[in-house]
Coordinates of C-alpha atoms and ligand atoms in Angstrom, one line a residue:
D1 CA 100.5 -70.1 174.8
K2 CA 97.1 -71.6 174.2
G3 CA 96.3 -69.3 171.2
N4 CA 92.6 -69.0 170.8
H5 CA 91.9 -72.2 172.7
R6 CA 90.7 -72.7 176.2
H7 CA 93.1 -75.5 177.0
F8 CA 96.4 -76.8 175.7
M9 CA 94.6 -80.0 174.9
A10 CA 92.2 -78.3 172.5
K11 CA 95.1 -76.4 170.9
E12 CA 97.1 -79.6 170.5
I13 CA 94.1 -81.5 169.0
Y14 CA 93.7 -78.6 166.5
E15 CA 97.4 -78.6 165.6
Q16 CA 97.2 -82.2 164.3
P17 CA 96.7 -81.5 160.5
E18 CA 99.9 -79.5 160.7
T19 CA 101.9 -81.7 163.0
V20 CA 101.0 -84.9 161.2
S21 CA 101.9 -83.2 157.9
H22 CA 105.2 -81.9 159.4
T23 CA 106.1 -85.4 160.8
L24 CA 105.2 -87.1 157.5
A25 CA 107.3 -84.7 155.5
H26 CA 110.3 -86.1 157.4
Y27 CA 109.6 -89.7 156.6
L28 CA 108.1 -89.6 153.2
D29 CA 109.2 -88.4 149.8
L30 CA 106.0 -86.5 149.0
A31 CA 106.6 -86.0 145.3
G32 CA 107.7 -89.6 144.7
E33 CA 104.9 -91.0 147.0
T34 CA 107.4 -93.3 148.8
V35 CA 108.8 -93.7 152.2
K36 CA 112.2 -92.1 152.6
L37 CA 113.9 -92.6 155.9
R38 CA 116.6 -90.1 156.7
E39 CA 117.8 -92.0 159.7
E40 CA 120.5 -94.6 159.0
L41 CA 119.2 -97.9 160.1
P42 CA 121.5 -100.1 162.2
F43 CA 119.5 -103.1 161.1
D44 CA 117.9 -104.5 158.0
F45 CA 114.1 -104.9 158.0
A46 CA 114.5 -107.8 155.5
K47 CA 116.5 -109.8 158.0
L48 CA 114.7 -109.0 161.2
S49 CA 113.4 -112.1 163.0
R50 CA 111.0 -110.2 165.3
L51 CA 109.9 -106.8 166.3
T52 CA 109.2 -106.2 170.0
I53 CA 107.4 -103.0 170.9
T54 CA 107.2 -101.7 174.4
A55 CA 105.8 -98.5 175.9
C56 CA 103.3 -97.2 178.5
G57 CA 99.8 -95.7 178.3
T58 CA 98.9 -94.1 175.0
A59 CA 102.3 -94.8 173.5
F60 CA 101.6 -98.5 174.2
Y61 CA 98.3 -98.2 172.3
A62 CA 100.1 -96.7 169.3
G63 CA 102.4 -99.7 169.4
L64 CA 99.3 -102.0 169.4
V65 CA 98.1 -100.4 166.2
A66 CA 101.6 -100.9 164.7
K67 CA 101.4 -104.6 165.4
Y68 CA 98.5 -104.9 163.0
W69 CA 100.4 -102.9 160.4
F70 CA 103.7 -104.7 160.6
E71 CA 102.1 -108.1 160.6
R72 CA 99.8 -107.4 157.7
Y73 CA 102.0 -105.2 155.5
A74 CA 105.4 -106.6 156.3
R75 CA 104.6 -110.1 157.6
L76 CA 107.0 -109.4 160.5
P77 CA 106.1 -111.1 163.8
V78 CA 105.4 -108.5 166.4
D79 CA 105.1 -108.6 170.2
V80 CA 103.8 -105.6 172.1
D81 CA 103.8 -105.2 175.8
V82 CA 103.5 -102.5 178.4
A83 CA 107.0 -101.7 179.6
S84 CA 106.2 -102.3 183.3
E85 CA 105.3 -105.9 182.5
F86 CA 108.0 -106.5 179.8
R87 CA 110.9 -105.3 182.1
Y88 CA 110.1 -107.7 184.9
R89 CA 109.1 -110.6 182.8
E90 CA 112.5 -110.6 181.2
P91 CA 111.3 -112.3 178.0
P92 CA 113.8 -114.2 175.8
L93 CA 114.5 -112.1 172.8
P94 CA 115.7 -113.5 169.5
D95 CA 118.9 -113.0 167.5
N96 CA 118.5 -110.1 165.1
G97 CA 115.5 -108.8 166.8
L98 CA 114.5 -105.1 166.9
T99 CA 113.0 -103.5 170.0
L100 CA 111.1 -100.4 169.4
V101 CA 110.3 -98.2 172.3
I102 CA 107.7 -95.4 172.0
S103 CA 107.7 -92.4 174.4
Q104 CA 106.6 -88.8 174.0
S105 CA 108.7 -87.6 176.9
G106 CA 111.6 -90.0 176.5
E107 CA 111.9 -90.2 180.3
T108 CA 109.3 -92.8 181.3
A109 CA 111.0 -94.9 183.9
D110 CA 109.5 -98.3 182.9
T111 CA 110.0 -97.7 179.2
L112 CA 113.7 -96.8 179.9
A113 CA 114.2 -99.9 182.0
A114 CA 112.6 -102.0 179.2
L115 CA 114.9 -100.5 176.7
R116 CA 117.9 -101.3 178.9
Y117 CA 116.8 -104.9 179.3
A118 CA 116.4 -105.3 175.5
A119 CA 119.8 -103.7 174.9
K120 CA 121.4 -106.1 177.3
E121 CA 119.8 -108.9 175.4
G122 CA 121.5 -107.8 172.3
Q123 CA 118.5 -106.3 170.5
H124 CA 118.7 -103.5 168.0
I125 CA 117.1 -100.5 169.8
A126 CA 115.0 -97.9 168.0
A127 CA 113.0 -95.2 169.8
L128 CA 110.2 -93.0 168.8
V129 CA 110.5 -89.9 170.9
N130 CA 109.2 -86.4 170.9
V131 CA 111.9 -85.0 173.2
Q132 CA 115.1 -85.6 171.3
E133 CA 117.4 -84.7 174.2
S134 CA 115.8 -87.3 176.4
T135 CA 117.4 -90.3 178.2
I136 CA 115.6 -92.8 176.0
A137 CA 116.8 -91.0 172.9
R138 CA 120.4 -91.0 174.1
E139 CA 120.4 -94.7 174.9
S140 CA 118.9 -95.9 171.5
H141 CA 120.8 -96.9 168.4
V142 CA 118.4 -95.0 166.2
I143 CA 115.8 -92.5 167.0
F144 CA 112.7 -91.6 165.0
P145 CA 111.7 -88.1 166.1
T146 CA 107.9 -87.3 166.3
L147 CA 108.4 -83.6 165.4
C148 CA 105.0 -82.4 166.6
G149 CA 106.5 -79.8 168.9
P150 CA 106.2 -79.7 172.7
E151 CA 103.0 -81.4 174.1
I152 CA 101.8 -79.6 177.2
A153 CA 98.5 -81.2 178.1
V154 CA 98.8 -84.3 180.2
A155 CA 96.5 -86.2 177.8
S156 CA 98.5 -87.1 174.8
T157 CA 97.0 -86.1 171.4
K158 CA 99.3 -84.7 168.8
A159 CA 102.2 -86.9 169.9
T160 CA 99.9 -90.0 169.4
T161 CA 99.0 -89.1 165.8
A162 CA 102.6 -88.3 165.1
Q163 CA 103.7 -91.7 166.5
L164 CA 101.1 -93.5 164.5
S165 CA 102.2 -91.7 161.3
I166 CA 105.8 -92.7 161.8
L167 CA 104.9 -96.3 162.6
A168 CA 102.7 -96.5 159.5
S169 CA 105.7 -95.2 157.4
L170 CA 108.0 -97.7 159.0
A171 CA 105.6 -100.5 158.3
I172 CA 105.5 -99.6 154.6
A173 CA 109.4 -99.5 154.6
A174 CA 109.5 -102.9 156.2
G175 CA 106.9 -104.3 153.8
Q176 CA 108.9 -103.2 150.8
A177 CA 112.2 -104.4 152.3
R178 CA 110.7 -107.8 153.0
G179 CA 109.2 -108.1 149.5
V180 CA 105.6 -108.1 150.8
L181 CA 104.5 -104.8 149.3
S182 CA 105.0 -104.1 145.6
P183 CA 106.0 -100.5 144.6
S184 CA 102.4 -99.8 143.6
D185 CA 101.0 -101.3 146.9
A186 CA 103.4 -99.0 148.8
H187 CA 102.4 -96.0 146.7
A188 CA 98.8 -96.5 147.5
L189 CA 99.5 -96.6 151.3
V190 CA 101.8 -93.6 151.1
R191 CA 99.1 -91.7 149.2
A192 CA 96.7 -92.5 152.0
L193 CA 99.2 -91.0 154.5
I194 CA 99.7 -87.9 152.4
E195 CA 96.0 -87.2 152.4
L196 CA 95.7 -87.7 156.1
P197 CA 96.3 -84.1 157.2
R198 CA 93.4 -82.9 155.0
N199 CA 91.2 -85.7 156.4
I200 CA 92.0 -84.6 159.9
S201 CA 91.1 -81.0 159.1
E202 CA 87.8 -82.3 157.7
M203 CA 87.2 -84.4 160.8
L204 CA 87.7 -81.4 163.1
R205 CA 84.8 -79.7 161.3
F206 CA 82.5 -82.2 163.0
E207 CA 83.5 -80.8 166.4
G208 CA 80.1 -79.3 167.0
R209 CA 78.4 -82.6 166.7
V210 CA 80.9 -84.3 169.0
E211 CA 80.3 -81.5 171.5
E212 CA 76.5 -82.2 171.5
I213 CA 77.1 -85.9 172.0
S214 CA 79.6 -85.2 174.8
R215 CA 76.9 -83.4 176.8
N216 CA 75.0 -86.7 177.2
L217 CA 78.2 -88.6 177.7
S218 CA 79.1 -86.4 180.7
R219 CA 76.1 -87.8 182.5
A220 CA 77.3 -91.4 182.2
K221 CA 78.9 -93.3 185.0
D222 CA 80.4 -96.0 182.9
V223 CA 81.2 -96.1 179.2
L224 CA 82.3 -99.0 177.0
Y225 CA 84.4 -98.5 173.8
L226 CA 84.4 -101.3 171.2
G227 CA 86.7 -101.7 168.2
R228 CA 87.9 -104.6 166.1
G229 CA 91.2 -105.3 164.4
Q230 CA 93.4 -102.1 164.1
L231 CA 90.5 -100.1 165.6
Y232 CA 90.6 -102.1 168.8
P233 CA 93.6 -100.1 170.2
I234 CA 91.7 -96.9 169.3
A235 CA 88.8 -98.2 171.5
L236 CA 91.4 -98.7 174.3
E237 CA 92.8 -95.2 173.7
G238 CA 89.3 -93.6 173.7
A239 CA 88.6 -95.2 177.1
L240 CA 91.9 -94.1 178.5
K241 CA 91.5 -90.5 177.3
L242 CA 88.0 -90.3 178.8
K243 CA 89.1 -91.8 182.2
E244 CA 92.1 -89.5 182.4
I245 CA 90.4 -86.2 181.9
S246 CA 86.7 -86.6 182.7
Y247 CA 87.1 -89.2 185.5
I248 CA 84.3 -91.2 184.0
H249 CA 84.9 -94.9 184.2
A250 CA 85.5 -96.3 180.8
E251 CA 86.7 -99.6 179.3
G252 CA 87.9 -100.5 175.9
Y253 CA 87.1 -103.9 174.5
A254 CA 87.8 -105.9 171.4
A255 CA 84.3 -106.0 169.8
G256 CA 84.4 -109.8 169.6
E257 CA 84.9 -110.1 173.3
L258 CA 81.6 -108.4 174.1
K259 CA 79.7 -111.6 174.5
H260 CA 82.4 -113.1 176.7
G261 CA 81.5 -110.9 179.6
P262 CA 81.0 -107.1 179.1
I263 CA 77.6 -107.4 177.5
A264 CA 76.3 -108.2 181.0
L265 CA 76.9 -104.6 181.8
V266 CA 74.8 -103.2 179.0
N267 CA 71.6 -101.3 180.0
E268 CA 70.0 -97.9 179.1
E269 CA 72.4 -96.1 181.4
M270 CA 75.6 -97.1 179.7
P271 CA 76.7 -95.5 176.5
V272 CA 78.7 -97.8 174.1
I273 CA 81.0 -96.1 171.7
V274 CA 81.6 -98.2 168.6
V275 CA 84.7 -97.3 166.5
A276 CA 84.0 -98.8 163.1
P277 CA 85.0 -96.9 159.9
S278 CA 84.5 -99.0 156.8
D279 CA 86.9 -101.9 156.3
E280 CA 86.6 -105.6 155.8
L281 CA 85.8 -106.1 159.5
M282 CA 83.2 -103.3 159.9
E283 CA 80.2 -105.6 159.4
K284 CA 81.3 -107.8 162.2
T285 CA 81.7 -104.8 164.5
L286 CA 78.3 -103.5 163.5
S287 CA 76.7 -106.8 164.3
N288 CA 78.2 -106.5 167.9
M289 CA 76.7 -103.0 167.9
Y290 CA 73.2 -104.4 167.2
E291 CA 73.6 -106.9 170.1
V292 CA 74.1 -103.9 172.3
A293 CA 71.2 -102.0 170.8
A294 CA 68.9 -105.0 171.3
R295 CA 69.6 -104.8 175.0
G296 CA 68.7 -101.2 175.2
G297 CA 72.3 -99.9 175.2
K298 CA 72.8 -96.3 174.0
I299 CA 75.1 -96.3 171.0
I300 CA 77.5 -93.7 169.7
L301 CA 78.9 -94.9 166.4
I302 CA 82.1 -93.5 164.9
T303 CA 82.1 -94.4 161.3
D304 CA 82.2 -93.0 157.7
A305 CA 79.4 -92.4 155.2
E306 CA 79.6 -96.0 154.1
G307 CA 79.3 -97.3 157.6
K308 CA 76.5 -94.9 158.3
A309 CA 74.5 -96.3 155.3
E310 CA 75.3 -99.8 156.5
A311 CA 74.2 -99.1 160.1
G312 CA 70.7 -98.0 159.0
G313 CA 68.4 -95.6 160.7
G314 CA 68.3 -96.9 164.2
I315 CA 71.4 -95.3 165.6
D316 CA 70.9 -91.8 167.0
D317 CA 74.4 -90.7 167.6
I318 CA 76.8 -91.0 164.7
I319 CA 80.1 -89.2 164.4
E320 CA 81.0 -89.2 160.8
M321 CA 84.6 -89.5 159.7
P322 CA 85.8 -88.7 156.2
R323 CA 86.2 -91.9 154.1
V324 CA 89.8 -92.9 154.1
H325 CA 91.9 -95.9 153.1
P326 CA 91.5 -98.5 155.9
F327 CA 95.2 -98.4 156.5
V328 CA 95.1 -94.9 157.9
A329 CA 91.7 -95.2 159.6
P330 CA 93.1 -95.8 163.1
I331 CA 95.1 -92.5 162.9
L332 CA 92.1 -90.5 161.8
A333 CA 89.8 -92.3 164.4
A334 CA 92.1 -91.2 167.2
V335 CA 90.8 -87.7 166.6
P336 CA 87.1 -88.1 167.4
V337 CA 87.9 -90.1 170.5
Q338 CA 90.1 -87.2 171.7
L339 CA 87.4 -84.7 171.0
L340 CA 84.8 -86.8 172.8
A341 CA 87.0 -87.0 175.9
Y342 CA 87.9 -83.3 175.7
H343 CA 84.3 -82.0 175.5
T344 CA 83.0 -84.4 178.1
A345 CA 85.7 -83.2 180.5
V346 CA 84.8 -79.6 179.7
F347 CA 81.2 -80.3 180.6
M348 CA 82.3 -82.0 183.8
G349 CA 84.4 -79.0 184.7
T350 CA 87.6 -80.9 185.4
D351 CA 91.1 -79.5 185.1
V352 CA 91.5 -80.7 181.5
D353 CA 95.2 -80.0 181.0
Q354 CA 96.3 -81.1 184.5
P355 CA 94.0 -83.9 185.6
R356 CA 94.2 -84.9 189.2
N357 CA 96.8 -87.5 190.2
L358 CA 98.6 -87.5 186.8
A359 CA 101.9 -86.2 185.7
K360 CA 103.0 -85.5 182.1
S361 CA 106.1 -87.5 182.5
V362 CA 106.2 -90.6 184.7
T363 CA 109.8 -90.9 185.9
V364 CA 109.1 -93.2 188.8
E365 CA 108.0 -96.8 188.3
Ligands
LIG1 O1 106.0 -89.9 177.7 P1 105.5 -91.2 177.4 O2 104.9 -91.3 176.0 O3 106.5 -92.3 177.7 O4 104.3 -91.4 178.4 C1 103.6 -92.6 178.4 C2 102.3 -92.5 179.2 O5 102.5 -92.0 180.5 C3 101.3 -91.5 178.5 O6 101.0 -91.8 177.2 C4 100.0 -91.4 179.3 O7 99.3 -92.6 179.2 C5 99.2 -90.2 178.7 N1 98.8 -89.3 179.8 C6 98.0 -90.6 177.9 O8 97.2 -89.5 177.5

């Protein structure tokens, strides 16, 4: 049932304030403003030597964001790889390592094979899954359920923000266990998570603006997405979403890589979407944005009020996010890139929920 929405994807985008809040309620003690895991952990975060994250598609991008969090807030070394590479590479895995697999469906063939390889190598296995009766859930030592309800649209939206919310909670738990985060540091991060559902609701109020911008985007043949630091995976995610449902060619790049190749593509025809809410790296990303503007590139900037002020008057298309703690900015920034892809696809007239050549669950390798 799509409710009042034209597509399941729109419904699922709109459910996010509620689904993120529901998921967080399972992982946080809201009153105490702390992380409280109900799952019994078969490992100790304090003693882990390394975290290996493996997944496919959007779930892989959620894992990439988590790498920034676990490294920064828990000083835990993290490797992230797509499952189809990981499984055949057969990497050496350390004693007392944790392998975390992320999968909405819990049935993705490559992710399952990666899990089995890691288990054979003696790793602790944890899985973030939405389908709790899935094969991946059954074969893991501990599962962290995403609790966002069934996701019907092929393009993942609410499962992604639920995955990110859990990964953020786990990074805080790890940071405390490893003595990196003080109780007050942890409180501040948890508070940012608690405010997130309200921030997402506020973000959704900018839909009209995103729709206007999408009208122009639907005329593009190629689109570049740029982000830096923990926003880099969101640039990748934005490009994947757009490709999947609008069939417009899009690439995500780390903003700092621009001058190492992709800037050669920039001309008046190619929109460049810059994901840069305010954080300590924003200025660097904005300077990459000016390099694009100087070459006649058409810019769509996703930022907050502070970023807007910093960017000055020359940028026509700005999608304004509510100002949040930089820690949770990637979760919030996932929403405008979903909306951009969605509205662009609607303008293109594609089959948004069932894009050509794609399946919801990829059970063949
Ligand atoms: O069910 P999974 O999370 O394991 O699926 C992984 C990918 O196939 C999935 O995220 C895919 O990239 C989506 N269609 C993205 O929107």
